[in-house]
Amino acid sequence: MSAWESIAVYPGSFDPITLGHMDIAKRAALIFPRVIVAVSEAKHKPCVFSLGERLYFVQEALSGIPNIEVSSFGGLLTDFVKRVGAKAIIRGLRAVSDFEYEFKMAWMNRRLSPETETIFLIPSEEFAYLSSSLVKEIAAMGGDVSSMVPEVVAKKLRKPSV
Ligand code: PNS
């Protein structure tokens, strides 16, 4: 079975999920028969949203797409990929600034699991400069992020506690 016929894992911190992430997940779902969006426990990285919140946002945002499932994972991504029987890792590439980080990660994942292919997808141009960190910064200063994130996240970010 080729990678295209198998399961693809789209991993990330999704802190929080943005319209850019959704664009990539939808593109992956048009290519692969089954896509698992894998929300990292991100123990190494401080997140604004808890794992439960991040999972909920991703589930709500992508609930309408029948071949997308949502799961959390801890430990090595390549172990999760093997456990679910996937052959491909999906990552989104925006600007050139993403390349170094993404290439390092893809090469390291290939060393850990040579049979897993990392496949990069490019989001729609309107999301090229969108990132979770910018969304959080704008929201923290009272800016309107409703055109950048799904409604479930926008609603949460409008609350003054975040
Ligand atoms: O959205 P992010 O924060 O860029 O996603 C990074 C993520 C979660 C995909 C990456 O940190 C990851 O794969 N973490 C799991 C631990 C792991 O496998 N680390 C080695 C990666 S080379």
Short mmCIF file of C-alpha atoms and ligand atoms in Angstrom, two decimals:
data_model
loop_
_atom_site.label_atom_id
_atom_site.label_comp_id
_atom_site.label_asym_id
_atom_site.label_seq_id
_atom_site.Cartn_x
_atom_site.Cartn_y
_atom_site.Cartn_z
CA MET A 1 0.00 0.00 0.00
CA SER A 2 1.40 3.42 -0.92
CA ALA A 3 1.51 6.29 1.59
CA TRP A 4 -1.32 7.97 -0.35
CA GLU A 5 -3.64 5.04 0.32
CA SER A 6 -2.90 4.90 4.04
CA ILE A 7 -3.58 6.96 7.14
CA ALA A 8 -1.93 10.38 7.48
CA VAL A 9 -1.18 11.99 10.83
CA TYR A 10 -1.33 15.78 11.06
CA PRO A 11 0.43 16.63 14.34
CA GLY A 12 0.77 19.90 16.18
CA SER A 13 0.37 21.79 19.43
CA PHE A 14 -2.74 23.55 18.09
CA ASP A 15 -2.54 26.20 20.84
CA PRO A 16 -5.10 27.13 19.54
CA ILE A 17 -6.17 25.75 16.15
CA THR A 18 -6.35 28.48 13.49
CA LEU A 19 -8.07 28.71 10.10
CA GLY A 20 -4.63 27.97 8.62
CA HIS A 21 -4.47 24.62 10.46
CA MET A 22 -8.03 23.88 9.31
CA ASP A 23 -7.06 24.66 5.72
CA ILE A 24 -4.17 22.16 5.90
CA ALA A 25 -6.32 19.47 7.57
CA LYS A 26 -8.99 19.84 4.87
CA ARG A 27 -6.41 19.64 2.09
CA ALA A 28 -4.97 16.48 3.68
CA ALA A 29 -8.47 14.98 3.89
CA LEU A 30 -8.88 15.48 0.13
CA ILE A 31 -5.70 13.49 -0.51
CA PHE A 32 -5.73 10.72 2.12
CA PRO A 33 -8.59 8.33 2.91
CA ARG A 34 -8.13 8.87 6.65
CA VAL A 35 -6.46 11.75 8.51
CA ILE A 36 -5.74 11.77 12.24
CA VAL A 37 -5.20 15.24 13.63
CA ALA A 38 -2.85 14.54 16.54
CA VAL A 39 -2.80 17.12 19.32
CA SER A 40 0.50 17.00 21.18
CA GLU A 41 0.49 16.86 24.97
CA ALA A 42 3.32 19.39 24.50
CA LYS A 43 4.89 18.69 27.89
CA HIS A 44 8.13 20.34 26.69
CA LYS A 45 6.36 23.54 25.69
CA PRO A 46 4.22 25.92 27.75
CA CYS A 47 0.75 26.15 26.22
CA VAL A 48 -1.91 28.78 26.93
CA PHE A 49 -4.69 26.21 26.51
CA SER A 50 -4.88 22.87 28.32
CA LEU A 51 -4.71 19.64 26.34
CA GLY A 52 -8.46 19.18 26.95
CA GLU A 53 -9.25 22.64 25.56
CA ARG A 54 -6.97 22.23 22.54
CA LEU A 55 -8.56 18.86 21.75
CA TYR A 56 -12.07 20.28 22.12
CA PHE A 57 -11.32 23.22 19.79
CA VAL A 58 -9.85 20.90 17.13
CA GLN A 59 -12.79 18.48 17.42
CA GLU A 60 -15.34 21.27 17.11
CA ALA A 61 -13.51 22.95 14.23
CA LEU A 62 -13.19 19.79 12.13
CA SER A 63 -16.30 17.88 13.15
CA GLY A 64 -17.95 18.19 9.73
CA ILE A 65 -15.29 16.23 7.85
CA PRO A 66 -16.02 12.49 7.90
CA ASN A 67 -12.48 11.20 7.20
CA ILE A 68 -10.83 13.34 9.89
CA GLU A 69 -10.38 12.00 13.41
CA VAL A 70 -8.86 13.81 16.36
CA SER A 71 -6.57 12.28 18.96
CA SER A 72 -4.00 13.39 21.51
CA PHE A 73 -0.52 11.95 21.79
CA GLY A 74 2.43 12.02 24.16
CA GLY A 75 5.99 10.83 23.62
CA LEU A 76 7.56 10.56 20.19
CA LEU A 77 5.45 11.42 17.16
CA THR A 78 7.00 8.54 15.18
CA ASP A 79 5.85 6.07 17.88
CA PHE A 80 2.29 7.42 17.61
CA VAL A 81 2.42 7.22 13.81
CA LYS A 82 3.50 3.56 13.98
CA ARG A 83 0.90 2.76 16.64
CA VAL A 84 -1.99 3.98 14.49
CA GLY A 85 -0.60 2.33 11.35
CA ALA A 86 -0.02 5.59 9.46
CA LYS A 87 2.58 6.02 6.73
CA ALA A 88 2.61 9.79 6.37
CA ILE A 89 3.06 12.87 8.55
CA ILE A 90 1.45 16.06 7.28
CA ARG A 91 2.92 19.46 8.08
CA GLY A 92 1.90 22.87 6.80
CA LEU A 93 4.53 25.17 5.29
CA ARG A 94 3.88 28.88 5.21
CA ALA A 95 6.73 31.33 4.74
CA VAL A 96 10.42 30.54 4.17
CA SER A 97 10.95 31.05 7.90
CA ASP A 98 9.19 27.71 8.56
CA PHE A 99 11.70 25.75 6.49
CA GLU A 100 14.58 25.30 8.92
CA TYR A 101 12.41 24.09 11.81
CA GLU A 102 10.33 21.84 9.55
CA PHE A 103 13.30 20.31 7.73
CA LYS A 104 15.08 19.53 11.02
CA MET A 105 11.96 17.86 12.32
CA ALA A 106 11.30 15.93 9.09
CA TRP A 107 14.89 14.67 8.91
CA MET A 108 14.88 13.65 12.56
CA ASN A 109 11.56 11.86 12.15
CA ARG A 110 12.96 10.08 9.07
CA ARG A 111 15.95 8.93 11.11
CA LEU A 112 13.61 7.61 13.81
CA SER A 113 11.22 6.03 11.31
CA PRO A 114 12.61 5.73 7.75
CA GLU A 115 9.37 4.18 6.46
CA THR A 116 7.31 7.28 7.42
CA GLU A 117 7.13 10.05 4.83
CA THR A 118 6.67 13.70 5.83
CA ILE A 119 4.48 15.51 3.34
CA PHE A 120 4.30 19.31 3.32
CA LEU A 121 1.15 21.11 2.26
CA ILE A 122 0.88 24.83 1.56
CA PRO A 123 -2.11 26.71 2.96
CA SER A 124 -4.24 29.17 1.08
CA GLU A 125 -2.42 32.49 0.59
CA GLU A 126 -4.73 34.31 3.01
CA PHE A 127 -3.31 32.18 5.85
CA ALA A 128 0.37 32.50 4.89
CA TYR A 129 1.25 34.71 7.86
CA LEU A 130 -1.24 33.33 10.36
CA SER A 131 0.12 31.61 13.47
CA SER A 132 -1.25 30.55 16.84
CA SER A 133 1.26 32.78 18.62
CA LEU A 134 0.21 35.91 16.69
CA VAL A 135 -3.44 35.08 17.34
CA LYS A 136 -2.77 34.83 21.09
CA GLU A 137 -0.81 38.09 21.10
CA ILE A 138 -3.51 39.98 19.20
CA ALA A 139 -6.29 38.54 21.39
CA ALA A 140 -4.38 39.38 24.60
CA MET A 141 -4.32 43.03 23.48
CA GLY A 142 -8.01 43.08 22.69
CA GLY A 143 -7.71 42.70 18.90
CA ASP A 144 -10.34 40.95 16.80
CA VAL A 145 -9.19 37.46 15.76
CA SER A 146 -12.54 36.26 14.42
CA SER A 147 -11.21 36.06 10.85
CA MET A 148 -8.24 33.95 11.96
CA VAL A 149 -9.68 31.17 14.13
CA PRO A 150 -12.80 29.00 14.21
CA GLU A 151 -15.78 30.46 16.09
CA VAL A 152 -15.30 28.12 19.08
CA VAL A 153 -11.81 29.60 19.63
CA ALA A 154 -12.83 33.20 18.88
CA LYS A 155 -15.55 32.92 21.52
CA LYS A 156 -13.08 31.69 24.12
CA LEU A 157 -10.52 34.37 23.23
CA ARG A 158 -13.15 37.10 23.60
CA LYS A 159 -13.45 36.19 27.28
CA PRO A 160 -11.23 38.50 29.34
CA SER A 161 -9.68 35.56 31.29
CA VAL A 162 -7.40 34.55 28.34
O1 PNS B 1 2.57 22.89 16.10
P1 PNS B 1 3.97 22.62 16.55
O2 PNS B 1 4.17 23.08 17.97
O3 PNS B 1 5.00 23.15 15.62
O4 PNS B 1 4.09 21.01 16.56
C1 PNS B 1 5.30 20.40 16.93
C2 PNS B 1 5.10 18.90 17.15
C3 PNS B 1 4.06 18.64 18.21
C4 PNS B 1 4.66 18.24 15.84
C5 PNS B 1 6.49 18.33 17.58
O5 PNS B 1 6.97 19.05 18.66
C6 PNS B 1 6.43 16.85 17.92
O6 PNS B 1 6.38 16.02 17.04
N1 PNS B 1 6.45 16.54 19.24
C7 PNS B 1 6.39 15.18 19.73
C8 PNS B 1 7.74 14.75 20.32
C9 PNS B 1 8.67 14.31 19.23
O7 PNS B 1 8.43 13.37 18.49
N2 PNS B 1 9.79 15.05 19.11
C10 PNS B 1 10.79 14.83 18.08
C11 PNS B 1 10.42 15.58 16.82
S1 PNS B 1 11.70 15.54 15.65
#
